Amino acid sequence: MVDSPPSGTTPASLRITAGGRANAGPAARLATLPWSVPLEQWPESVLAALPRGISRHVVRFAHLGETVVAVKETTEQLALHEYRLLRRLEHKDVPSVEPIAVVSGRVDADGEPLPAVLVTRHLRFSLPYRAAFSRTLRRETLVRLTDAMALLLVQLHLEGFFWGDVSLSNVLFRRDAGAFAAHLVDAETGELRPRLSDGQREHDLELARTNVGGELLDLTAGGMLDPDVDPADTADMLVESYRGLWAELTADTEFAPEEQWRVEERIRRLNELGFDVEEYALHPTDDGSRLVLRPKVVDPGHHQRRLMSLTGLDVQENQARRLLQDIESNRQANNPHLSEGEAAHRWLVNVFEPVLASIPDELSLKLEPAEIMHQLLEHRWYLSEAQQREVPFDDAVASYISTVLAARRDEDAVALHPTTTMLRAVPAPSSPGAGTADGSAEQHEPGR
């Protein structure tokens, strides 16, 4: 980590604390931002129009060359604590925002001190919960969102992270092959420990139940939530999802000595959930009549790592699962004699890359490439079902681009009106697979 005063006309007291080769470029450009101006007064010329969640701090998105960053005013002590904690989570591959720097020693034009700031990289293609929870929300989507948040909390707890402020406001959601992936965006109250006690986990769960229920009640009061969605039931559903996943990942399995196949079955089930098993222990029960399997679950992202090793693509877990399925389907249909690595290379060159090349430039920011591929495969299936025939792949690509992708908003370049405080939903397109994961096409406007 390096503390360095930036060059130029910035005050001599200004200090930028940054580290990591990947952040060298953005951190070096930080001195160009108007640090002598309170964050809430920053000019529109440096701001990026993106939807913001609710925060106890002043938060703004700003352009930093080709990068968009989130800037949060806080105390220097809290900023440094969160920065270092986010870096540790990043090294553990926990889904969280990427820290870039802490800027302290700010003063205004009159020499009066201004708050320090934490700078993080904007998570592309992400949505705050108020953009995901809307009046068009269906229960199926609500289940996917709460499952994503439960999975994030499990991942954090497995790493020994005590959150201390579990809430929807501290999470961003990204689409993940029909599901959602949740990412931590606020670690200010968090702590990393070697291992969490059951009491610490239960404390986070009760916070989740209280905060999520309260946030959904706020949406209900503002007319922004489907009337059929019960805030208390939704908060309970989140806790139940966490408990079920935690038990699946950590509970012992008891079986008879002749049922050794139960070991492979349990490991396969954990892999299907996206987790790898580093090692496991087998020990007999007290009477010696049965065996107990205790897995040591480690890194989530089983399918992500497998796809990365085969193709070099870095995608979400469910997206990786879906693309691996398509690679195998292509291998079985066209070249069953090929190895998995050879089949993956041919799929990348002959399927994935041509699909991306066919997307017009003006539509390229609608969705992540892997999400486009997933939706295209779904769209082809819908077309084939409707026409009762196998629709040619090229025809499906053309149909998807014109009837689905073109109807979506740009999730990586959301155009926002700076004076409105509500999120507005617009009618959903009628074509298969169009709109959001819950079948709606959304347009977002930020709070100010």
Short mmCIF file of C-alpha atoms in Angstrom, two decimals:
data_model
loop_
_atom_site.label_atom_id
_atom_site.label_comp_id
_atom_site.label_asym_id
_atom_site.label_seq_id
_atom_site.Cartn_x
_atom_site.Cartn_y
_atom_site.Cartn_z
CA MET A 1 0.00 0.00 0.00
CA VAL A 2 1.36 3.43 -0.93
CA ASP A 3 0.53 6.85 0.51
CA SER A 4 1.32 9.56 -2.02
CA PRO A 5 0.49 13.24 -2.39
CA PRO A 6 -0.88 13.87 -5.91
CA SER A 7 0.79 16.36 -8.20
CA GLY A 8 -0.78 19.45 -9.79
CA THR A 9 -2.76 22.24 -8.15
CA THR A 10 -4.36 20.11 -5.44
CA PRO A 11 -3.83 21.09 -1.79
CA ALA A 12 -0.58 19.94 -0.21
CA SER A 13 -2.56 18.27 2.58
CA LEU A 14 -4.36 15.89 0.19
CA ARG A 15 -3.34 12.26 0.59
CA ILE A 16 -4.30 9.27 -1.57
CA THR A 17 -3.90 5.81 -0.07
CA ALA A 18 -4.00 3.09 -2.71
CA GLY A 19 -2.47 -0.26 -3.49
CA GLY A 20 -2.41 -3.01 -6.08
CA ARG A 21 -1.17 -2.98 -9.65
CA ALA A 22 -4.70 -3.17 -11.08
CA ASN A 23 -5.63 0.09 -9.35
CA ALA A 24 -2.51 2.02 -10.32
CA GLY A 25 -4.17 3.73 -13.30
CA PRO A 26 -7.42 4.82 -11.61
CA ALA A 27 -5.63 5.84 -8.42
CA ALA A 28 -3.18 8.00 -10.36
CA ARG A 29 -6.08 9.86 -12.01
CA LEU A 30 -7.87 10.57 -8.74
CA ALA A 31 -6.11 13.92 -8.36
CA THR A 32 -8.15 15.23 -11.29
CA LEU A 33 -11.41 15.11 -9.29
CA PRO A 34 -12.65 18.24 -7.43
CA TRP A 35 -11.65 17.23 -3.91
CA SER A 36 -11.94 20.80 -2.57
CA VAL A 37 -15.70 20.69 -3.22
CA PRO A 38 -18.13 18.84 -0.88
CA LEU A 39 -19.24 15.65 -2.58
CA GLU A 40 -22.92 16.64 -2.71
CA GLN A 41 -21.92 19.77 -4.67
CA TRP A 42 -19.79 18.05 -7.32
CA PRO A 43 -20.52 19.36 -10.83
CA GLU A 44 -22.52 17.27 -13.30
CA SER A 45 -19.52 17.29 -15.64
CA VAL A 46 -17.68 14.72 -13.50
CA LEU A 47 -20.68 12.66 -12.36
CA ALA A 48 -21.90 9.43 -13.95
CA ALA A 49 -25.67 9.00 -14.16
CA LEU A 50 -26.21 5.66 -12.46
CA PRO A 51 -28.88 4.43 -10.01
CA ARG A 52 -27.83 4.79 -6.39
CA GLY A 53 -28.97 2.86 -3.38
CA ILE A 54 -29.83 4.38 -0.02
CA SER A 55 -26.83 5.22 2.18
CA ARG A 56 -26.20 6.96 5.49
CA HIS A 57 -23.32 8.74 3.70
CA VAL A 58 -23.14 11.03 0.69
CA VAL A 59 -22.31 8.82 -2.31
CA ARG A 60 -21.70 9.84 -5.91
CA PHE A 61 -20.61 8.03 -9.08
CA ALA A 62 -17.86 9.81 -11.01
CA HIS A 63 -16.03 9.35 -14.29
CA LEU A 64 -12.33 8.58 -13.92
CA GLY A 65 -11.01 8.24 -17.44
CA GLU A 66 -12.70 5.14 -18.84
CA THR A 67 -13.53 3.91 -15.33
CA VAL A 68 -16.59 4.79 -13.27
CA VAL A 69 -16.01 4.95 -9.52
CA ALA A 70 -18.26 5.22 -6.47
CA VAL A 71 -17.13 7.91 -4.04
CA LYS A 72 -18.38 7.83 -0.42
CA GLU A 73 -17.73 10.53 2.18
CA THR A 74 -16.96 9.23 5.67
CA THR A 75 -14.31 9.55 8.36
CA GLU A 76 -10.70 8.69 7.56
CA GLN A 77 -10.69 5.91 10.14
CA LEU A 78 -13.81 4.24 8.74
CA ALA A 79 -12.64 4.72 5.14
CA LEU A 80 -9.30 3.03 5.84
CA HIS A 81 -10.99 0.22 7.78
CA GLU A 82 -13.43 -0.50 4.95
CA TYR A 83 -10.75 -0.16 2.27
CA ARG A 84 -8.49 -2.72 3.96
CA LEU A 85 -11.40 -5.05 4.66
CA LEU A 86 -12.59 -4.94 1.04
CA ARG A 87 -9.07 -5.71 -0.14
CA ARG A 88 -8.97 -8.79 2.09
CA LEU A 89 -12.38 -9.93 0.80
CA GLU A 90 -11.16 -9.36 -2.76
CA HIS A 91 -8.20 -11.69 -2.15
CA LYS A 92 -10.67 -14.30 -0.86
CA ASP A 93 -12.77 -13.99 -4.06
CA VAL A 94 -15.85 -12.99 -2.09
CA PRO A 95 -18.40 -11.16 -4.32
CA SER A 96 -17.80 -7.53 -3.32
CA VAL A 97 -16.92 -4.19 -4.84
CA GLU A 98 -13.29 -3.50 -5.69
CA PRO A 99 -11.58 -0.88 -3.49
CA ILE A 100 -9.42 1.68 -5.30
CA ALA A 101 -8.28 4.25 -2.74
CA VAL A 102 -8.90 6.39 0.32
CA VAL A 103 -8.59 10.14 -0.17
CA SER A 104 -8.02 12.17 3.00
CA GLY A 105 -6.67 15.59 3.96
CA ARG A 106 -9.35 17.36 1.90
CA VAL A 107 -10.00 21.06 2.49
CA ASP A 108 -12.42 23.47 0.82
CA ALA A 109 -11.62 26.80 -0.83
CA ASP A 110 -11.55 28.50 2.57
CA GLY A 111 -9.19 25.93 4.05
CA GLU A 112 -11.91 24.21 6.10
CA PRO A 113 -11.56 20.41 6.42
CA LEU A 114 -13.80 18.10 4.36
CA PRO A 115 -14.58 14.42 5.05
CA ALA A 116 -12.31 11.68 3.79
CA VAL A 117 -13.68 9.46 1.02
CA LEU A 118 -13.56 5.81 0.07
CA VAL A 119 -13.29 5.20 -3.68
CA THR A 120 -14.45 1.87 -5.15
CA ARG A 121 -14.82 0.69 -8.73
CA HIS A 122 -18.39 0.74 -10.00
CA LEU A 123 -19.73 -2.80 -10.42
CA ARG A 124 -20.79 -2.94 -14.04
CA PHE A 125 -24.24 -4.28 -15.00
CA SER A 126 -25.38 -4.11 -11.38
CA LEU A 127 -28.67 -2.96 -9.85
CA PRO A 128 -29.45 -1.57 -6.39
CA TYR A 129 -32.37 -3.32 -4.76
CA ARG A 130 -34.78 -0.47 -5.50
CA ALA A 131 -34.15 -1.08 -9.18
CA ALA A 132 -34.78 -4.81 -8.76
CA PHE A 133 -37.78 -4.62 -6.41
CA SER A 134 -40.57 -2.84 -8.27
CA ARG A 135 -44.33 -3.08 -8.76
CA THR A 136 -43.71 -5.48 -11.64
CA LEU A 137 -41.89 -7.90 -9.37
CA ARG A 138 -43.13 -11.48 -9.48
CA ARG A 139 -42.77 -13.92 -6.62
CA GLU A 140 -40.39 -16.10 -8.66
CA THR A 141 -38.01 -13.17 -9.03
CA LEU A 142 -38.36 -12.31 -5.36
CA VAL A 143 -37.26 -15.85 -4.49
CA ARG A 144 -34.22 -15.53 -6.78
CA LEU A 145 -33.24 -12.20 -5.21
CA THR A 146 -33.52 -13.44 -1.62
CA ASP A 147 -31.69 -16.66 -2.53
CA ALA A 148 -28.85 -14.56 -3.99
CA MET A 149 -28.59 -12.51 -0.82
CA ALA A 150 -28.71 -15.65 1.34
CA LEU A 151 -25.88 -17.18 -0.71
CA LEU A 152 -23.79 -14.03 -0.30
CA LEU A 153 -24.30 -14.11 3.47
CA VAL A 154 -23.31 -17.80 3.57
CA GLN A 155 -20.16 -17.07 1.54
CA LEU A 156 -19.22 -14.23 3.87
CA HIS A 157 -19.80 -16.32 6.98
CA LEU A 158 -17.77 -19.23 5.61
CA GLU A 159 -14.86 -16.80 5.25
CA GLY A 160 -15.27 -15.58 8.84
CA PHE A 161 -16.80 -12.23 7.89
CA PHE A 162 -19.15 -10.74 10.48
CA TRP A 163 -21.21 -8.17 8.57
CA GLY A 164 -22.94 -6.28 11.35
CA ASP A 165 -25.18 -4.36 8.92
CA VAL A 166 -26.97 -6.88 6.70
CA SER A 167 -29.43 -5.03 4.47
CA LEU A 168 -30.59 -4.77 0.89
CA SER A 169 -29.10 -1.27 0.75
CA ASN A 170 -25.63 -2.75 1.19
CA VAL A 171 -25.97 -5.18 -1.73
CA LEU A 172 -25.89 -4.86 -5.51
CA PHE A 173 -27.51 -7.48 -7.75
CA ARG A 174 -26.24 -8.72 -11.13
CA ARG A 175 -28.17 -10.95 -13.50
CA ASP A 176 -26.86 -14.50 -13.56
CA ALA A 177 -28.44 -16.73 -16.19
CA GLY A 178 -32.02 -16.20 -15.07
CA ALA A 179 -31.03 -15.88 -11.42
CA PHE A 180 -29.19 -13.11 -9.57
CA ALA A 181 -25.78 -12.79 -7.96
CA ALA A 182 -25.46 -10.53 -4.92
CA HIS A 183 -22.34 -8.44 -4.20
CA LEU A 184 -21.35 -6.72 -0.97
CA VAL A 185 -20.97 -2.95 -1.41
CA ASP A 186 -20.67 -1.69 2.17
CA ALA A 187 -18.31 -3.33 4.65
CA GLU A 188 -17.98 -0.38 7.02
CA THR A 189 -19.27 -2.30 10.06
CA GLY A 190 -17.70 -5.63 9.11
CA GLU A 191 -14.97 -7.67 10.74
CA LEU A 192 -12.94 -10.62 9.45
CA ARG A 193 -12.26 -13.36 11.99
CA PRO A 194 -10.73 -16.84 11.73
CA ARG A 195 -14.16 -18.35 12.33
CA LEU A 196 -17.61 -17.10 13.31
CA SER A 197 -19.51 -18.48 16.26
CA ASP A 198 -23.12 -19.58 15.87
CA GLY A 199 -24.10 -16.55 17.95
CA GLN A 200 -22.39 -14.15 15.55
CA ARG A 201 -24.07 -15.78 12.57
CA GLU A 202 -27.44 -15.61 14.31
CA HIS A 203 -26.87 -11.92 15.05
CA ASP A 204 -26.35 -11.23 11.34
CA LEU A 205 -29.44 -13.27 10.50
CA GLU A 206 -31.63 -11.30 12.90
CA LEU A 207 -30.26 -8.06 11.44
CA ALA A 208 -31.12 -9.38 7.98
CA ARG A 209 -34.66 -10.23 9.04
CA THR A 210 -35.22 -6.81 10.63
CA ASN A 211 -33.52 -4.65 7.98
CA VAL A 212 -34.86 -6.44 4.90
CA GLY A 213 -38.38 -6.44 6.29
CA GLY A 214 -38.11 -2.72 7.07
CA GLU A 215 -36.72 -1.84 3.65
CA LEU A 216 -39.54 -3.70 1.92
CA LEU A 217 -42.09 -1.95 4.15
CA ASP A 218 -40.64 1.36 2.92
CA LEU A 219 -41.14 0.21 -0.68
CA THR A 220 -44.71 -0.81 0.14
CA ALA A 221 -45.43 2.60 1.70
CA GLY A 222 -44.08 4.29 -1.43
CA GLY A 223 -46.23 2.15 -3.73
CA MET A 224 -43.12 0.56 -5.24
CA LEU A 225 -43.76 -3.08 -4.31
CA ASP A 226 -46.28 -5.53 -5.65
CA PRO A 227 -49.22 -5.65 -3.18
CA ASP A 228 -49.02 -9.44 -3.07
CA VAL A 229 -45.47 -9.32 -1.63
CA ASP A 230 -45.45 -9.52 2.17
CA PRO A 231 -42.33 -7.81 3.64
CA ALA A 232 -42.22 -9.95 6.79
CA ASP A 233 -42.67 -13.21 4.85
CA THR A 234 -39.94 -12.15 2.42
CA ALA A 235 -37.51 -11.45 5.27
CA ASP A 236 -38.33 -14.86 6.78
CA MET A 237 -37.79 -16.47 3.37
CA LEU A 238 -34.29 -14.97 3.23
CA VAL A 239 -33.41 -16.42 6.64
CA GLU A 240 -34.87 -19.83 5.74
CA SER A 241 -32.90 -19.87 2.49
CA TYR A 242 -29.71 -19.12 4.43
CA ARG A 243 -30.38 -21.87 6.98
CA GLY A 244 -31.07 -24.46 4.29
CA LEU A 245 -27.92 -23.60 2.35
CA TRP A 246 -25.74 -23.45 5.47
CA ALA A 247 -26.96 -26.89 6.55
CA GLU A 248 -26.35 -28.33 3.08
CA LEU A 249 -22.79 -27.00 3.07
CA THR A 250 -21.74 -27.79 6.63
CA ALA A 251 -23.94 -30.57 8.09
CA ASP A 252 -22.68 -34.11 8.60
CA THR A 253 -24.03 -37.01 6.52
CA GLU A 254 -24.50 -40.36 8.26
CA PHE A 255 -24.60 -43.60 6.25
CA ALA A 256 -23.95 -47.33 6.43
CA PRO A 257 -20.44 -48.67 5.57
CA GLU A 258 -21.77 -50.31 2.41
CA GLU A 259 -23.14 -46.96 1.18
CA GLN A 260 -19.80 -45.45 0.17
CA TRP A 261 -21.48 -43.98 -2.91
CA ARG A 262 -23.09 -41.45 -0.54
CA VAL A 263 -19.72 -39.66 -0.32
CA GLU A 264 -19.58 -38.99 -4.06
CA GLU A 265 -23.27 -38.07 -4.08
CA ARG A 266 -22.78 -35.45 -1.36
CA ILE A 267 -19.73 -33.93 -3.06
CA ARG A 268 -21.55 -33.82 -6.41
CA ARG A 269 -24.49 -32.07 -4.76
CA LEU A 270 -22.16 -29.47 -3.25
CA ASN A 271 -20.50 -28.95 -6.64
CA GLU A 272 -23.91 -28.40 -8.20
CA LEU A 273 -24.49 -25.64 -5.64
CA GLY A 274 -21.26 -24.04 -6.89
CA PHE A 275 -18.93 -25.06 -4.05
CA ASP A 276 -15.75 -27.11 -4.07
CA VAL A 277 -14.83 -29.56 -1.34
CA GLU A 278 -11.20 -29.22 -0.29
CA GLU A 279 -11.23 -32.31 1.91
CA TYR A 280 -13.60 -34.42 3.98
CA ALA A 281 -13.43 -36.54 7.11
CA LEU A 282 -15.01 -39.95 7.66
CA HIS A 283 -15.37 -41.34 11.17
CA PRO A 284 -17.52 -44.11 12.69
CA THR A 285 -20.40 -43.49 15.07
CA ASP A 286 -19.98 -44.48 18.70
CA ASP A 287 -21.37 -47.97 18.14
CA GLY A 288 -19.38 -48.40 14.92
CA SER A 289 -22.44 -49.32 12.87
CA ARG A 290 -22.44 -46.25 10.63
CA LEU A 291 -20.04 -43.68 9.14
CA VAL A 292 -20.25 -39.90 9.39
CA LEU A 293 -19.10 -37.71 6.49
CA ARG A 294 -18.00 -34.18 7.38
CA PRO A 295 -17.07 -32.14 4.28
CA LYS A 296 -14.78 -29.12 4.42
CA VAL A 297 -16.39 -26.78 1.93
CA VAL A 298 -14.17 -24.07 0.52
CA ASP A 299 -14.28 -21.70 -2.39
CA PRO A 300 -17.61 -21.09 -4.11
CA GLY A 301 -17.42 -20.65 -7.87
CA HIS A 302 -16.95 -24.29 -8.91
CA HIS A 303 -18.39 -23.75 -12.41
CA GLN A 304 -16.75 -20.33 -12.76
CA ARG A 305 -13.31 -21.82 -12.27
CA ARG A 306 -14.03 -24.72 -14.60
CA LEU A 307 -15.22 -22.43 -17.41
CA MET A 308 -12.30 -20.08 -16.83
CA SER A 309 -9.81 -22.94 -17.18
CA LEU A 310 -11.47 -24.13 -20.40
CA THR A 311 -12.19 -20.83 -22.16
CA GLY A 312 -10.67 -17.93 -20.23
CA LEU A 313 -14.16 -16.43 -19.74
CA ASP A 314 -14.75 -14.79 -16.35
CA VAL A 315 -18.50 -14.89 -15.69
CA GLN A 316 -21.03 -15.41 -12.88
CA GLU A 317 -21.55 -18.89 -11.41
CA ASN A 318 -24.93 -19.67 -13.00
CA GLN A 319 -23.82 -18.20 -16.31
CA ALA A 320 -20.79 -20.50 -16.20
CA ARG A 321 -23.03 -23.48 -15.46
CA ARG A 322 -25.25 -22.62 -18.46
CA LEU A 323 -22.33 -22.08 -20.86
CA LEU A 324 -20.70 -25.34 -19.77
CA GLN A 325 -23.96 -27.12 -20.59
CA ASP A 326 -23.97 -25.57 -24.07
CA ILE A 327 -20.34 -26.55 -24.63
CA GLU A 328 -21.18 -30.14 -23.76
CA SER A 329 -24.33 -30.11 -25.92
CA ASN A 330 -22.32 -28.86 -28.88
CA ARG A 331 -19.67 -31.50 -28.29
CA GLN A 332 -22.22 -34.33 -28.16
CA ALA A 333 -24.07 -33.07 -31.25
CA ASN A 334 -21.08 -32.28 -33.45
CA ASN A 335 -17.81 -33.73 -32.20
CA PRO A 336 -18.33 -36.35 -29.46
CA HIS A 337 -14.77 -37.62 -29.97
CA LEU A 338 -13.23 -34.31 -28.83
CA SER A 339 -11.85 -33.79 -25.37
CA GLU A 340 -13.57 -31.26 -23.12
CA GLY A 341 -10.79 -28.73 -23.69
CA GLU A 342 -10.91 -29.08 -27.48
CA ALA A 343 -14.71 -28.84 -27.48
CA ALA A 344 -14.59 -25.70 -25.33
CA HIS A 345 -12.13 -24.05 -27.72
CA ARG A 346 -14.28 -24.84 -30.76
CA TRP A 347 -17.38 -23.52 -28.98
CA LEU A 348 -15.58 -20.31 -28.08
CA VAL A 349 -14.37 -19.72 -31.65
CA ASN A 350 -17.40 -21.00 -33.57
CA VAL A 351 -20.31 -20.07 -31.29
CA PHE A 352 -19.61 -17.54 -28.54
CA GLU A 353 -17.35 -15.11 -30.36
CA PRO A 354 -19.51 -15.01 -33.55
CA VAL A 355 -22.59 -14.26 -31.41
CA LEU A 356 -20.86 -11.30 -29.78
CA ALA A 357 -19.58 -10.09 -33.14
CA SER A 358 -23.14 -10.07 -34.48
CA ILE A 359 -24.37 -7.66 -31.77
CA PRO A 360 -24.63 -4.10 -33.19
CA ASP A 361 -22.46 -1.56 -31.38
CA GLU A 362 -25.48 0.40 -30.19
CA LEU A 363 -26.78 -2.70 -28.36
CA SER A 364 -23.47 -3.85 -26.87
CA LEU A 365 -24.10 -2.35 -23.41
CA LYS A 366 -27.52 -3.91 -22.92
CA LEU A 367 -26.24 -6.92 -20.97
CA GLU A 368 -23.07 -8.76 -20.06
CA PRO A 369 -21.85 -11.02 -22.91
CA ALA A 370 -22.44 -14.21 -20.90
CA GLU A 371 -25.97 -13.08 -20.01
CA ILE A 372 -26.63 -12.37 -23.69
CA MET A 373 -25.52 -15.90 -24.53
CA HIS A 374 -27.75 -17.39 -21.84
CA GLN A 375 -30.78 -15.40 -22.98
CA LEU A 376 -30.11 -16.32 -26.60
CA LEU A 377 -30.13 -20.02 -25.73
CA GLU A 378 -33.38 -19.54 -23.83
CA HIS A 379 -34.85 -17.56 -26.72
CA ARG A 380 -33.95 -20.29 -29.21
CA TRP A 381 -35.65 -22.86 -26.98
CA TYR A 382 -38.83 -20.71 -26.82
CA LEU A 383 -38.83 -20.29 -30.61
CA SER A 384 -38.34 -24.01 -31.18
CA GLU A 385 -41.18 -24.82 -28.80
CA ALA A 386 -43.49 -22.32 -30.49
CA GLN A 387 -42.65 -23.54 -34.01
CA GLN A 388 -42.41 -27.23 -33.09
CA ARG A 389 -39.06 -27.53 -34.86
CA GLU A 390 -35.35 -26.98 -34.20
CA VAL A 391 -34.85 -23.32 -35.11
CA PRO A 392 -31.47 -22.75 -36.84
CA PHE A 393 -28.98 -21.01 -34.57
CA ASP A 394 -28.42 -18.05 -36.93
CA ASP A 395 -32.18 -17.47 -37.15
CA ALA A 396 -32.42 -17.49 -33.36
CA VAL A 397 -29.58 -14.95 -33.11
CA ALA A 398 -31.28 -12.57 -35.55
CA SER A 399 -34.62 -12.93 -33.78
CA TYR A 400 -33.12 -12.42 -30.33
CA ILE A 401 -31.29 -9.24 -31.35
CA SER A 402 -34.30 -7.65 -33.01
CA THR A 403 -37.10 -8.70 -30.65
CA VAL A 404 -35.43 -9.09 -27.24
CA LEU A 405 -32.10 -7.33 -26.94
CA ALA A 406 -33.19 -4.19 -28.76
CA ALA A 407 -36.11 -3.79 -26.34
CA ARG A 408 -33.93 -3.76 -23.22
CA ARG A 409 -32.44 -0.76 -21.50
CA ASP A 410 -28.65 -0.44 -21.32
CA GLU A 411 -27.72 -1.97 -17.97
CA ASP A 412 -24.16 -0.70 -18.21
CA ALA A 413 -25.07 2.84 -19.30
CA VAL A 414 -28.32 3.81 -17.60
CA ALA A 415 -29.44 7.30 -18.62
CA LEU A 416 -30.95 9.02 -15.60
CA HIS A 417 -32.86 12.20 -14.89
CA PRO A 418 -31.17 14.08 -12.02
CA THR A 419 -34.26 15.50 -10.30
CA THR A 420 -36.58 12.54 -9.78
CA THR A 421 -36.63 10.34 -6.69
CA MET A 422 -38.80 7.46 -7.88
CA LEU A 423 -38.03 4.42 -9.99
CA ARG A 424 -40.38 4.03 -12.92
CA ALA A 425 -41.41 0.74 -14.53
CA VAL A 426 -42.46 0.63 -18.17
CA PRO A 427 -44.53 -2.14 -19.81
CA ALA A 428 -42.72 -5.32 -20.65
CA PRO A 429 -42.03 -6.38 -24.25
CA SER A 430 -44.09 -9.34 -25.32
CA SER A 431 -41.41 -11.39 -27.02
CA PRO A 432 -40.00 -14.46 -25.23
CA GLY A 433 -37.13 -13.72 -22.89
CA ALA A 434 -37.51 -9.95 -23.19
CA GLY A 435 -37.27 -7.55 -20.30
CA THR A 436 -35.85 -8.29 -16.89
CA ALA A 437 -35.58 -11.65 -15.20
CA ASP A 438 -39.11 -11.15 -13.91
CA GLY A 439 -40.42 -10.33 -17.38
CA SER A 440 -40.39 -6.53 -17.08
CA ALA A 441 -38.38 -3.82 -18.78
CA GLU A 442 -37.32 -1.21 -16.24
CA GLN A 443 -36.21 2.39 -16.51
CA HIS A 444 -34.49 3.90 -13.49
CA GLU A 445 -34.17 7.40 -12.14
CA PRO A 446 -31.97 8.27 -9.18
CA GLY A 447 -32.65 9.74 -5.81
CA ARG A 448 -30.92 13.02 -5.06
#
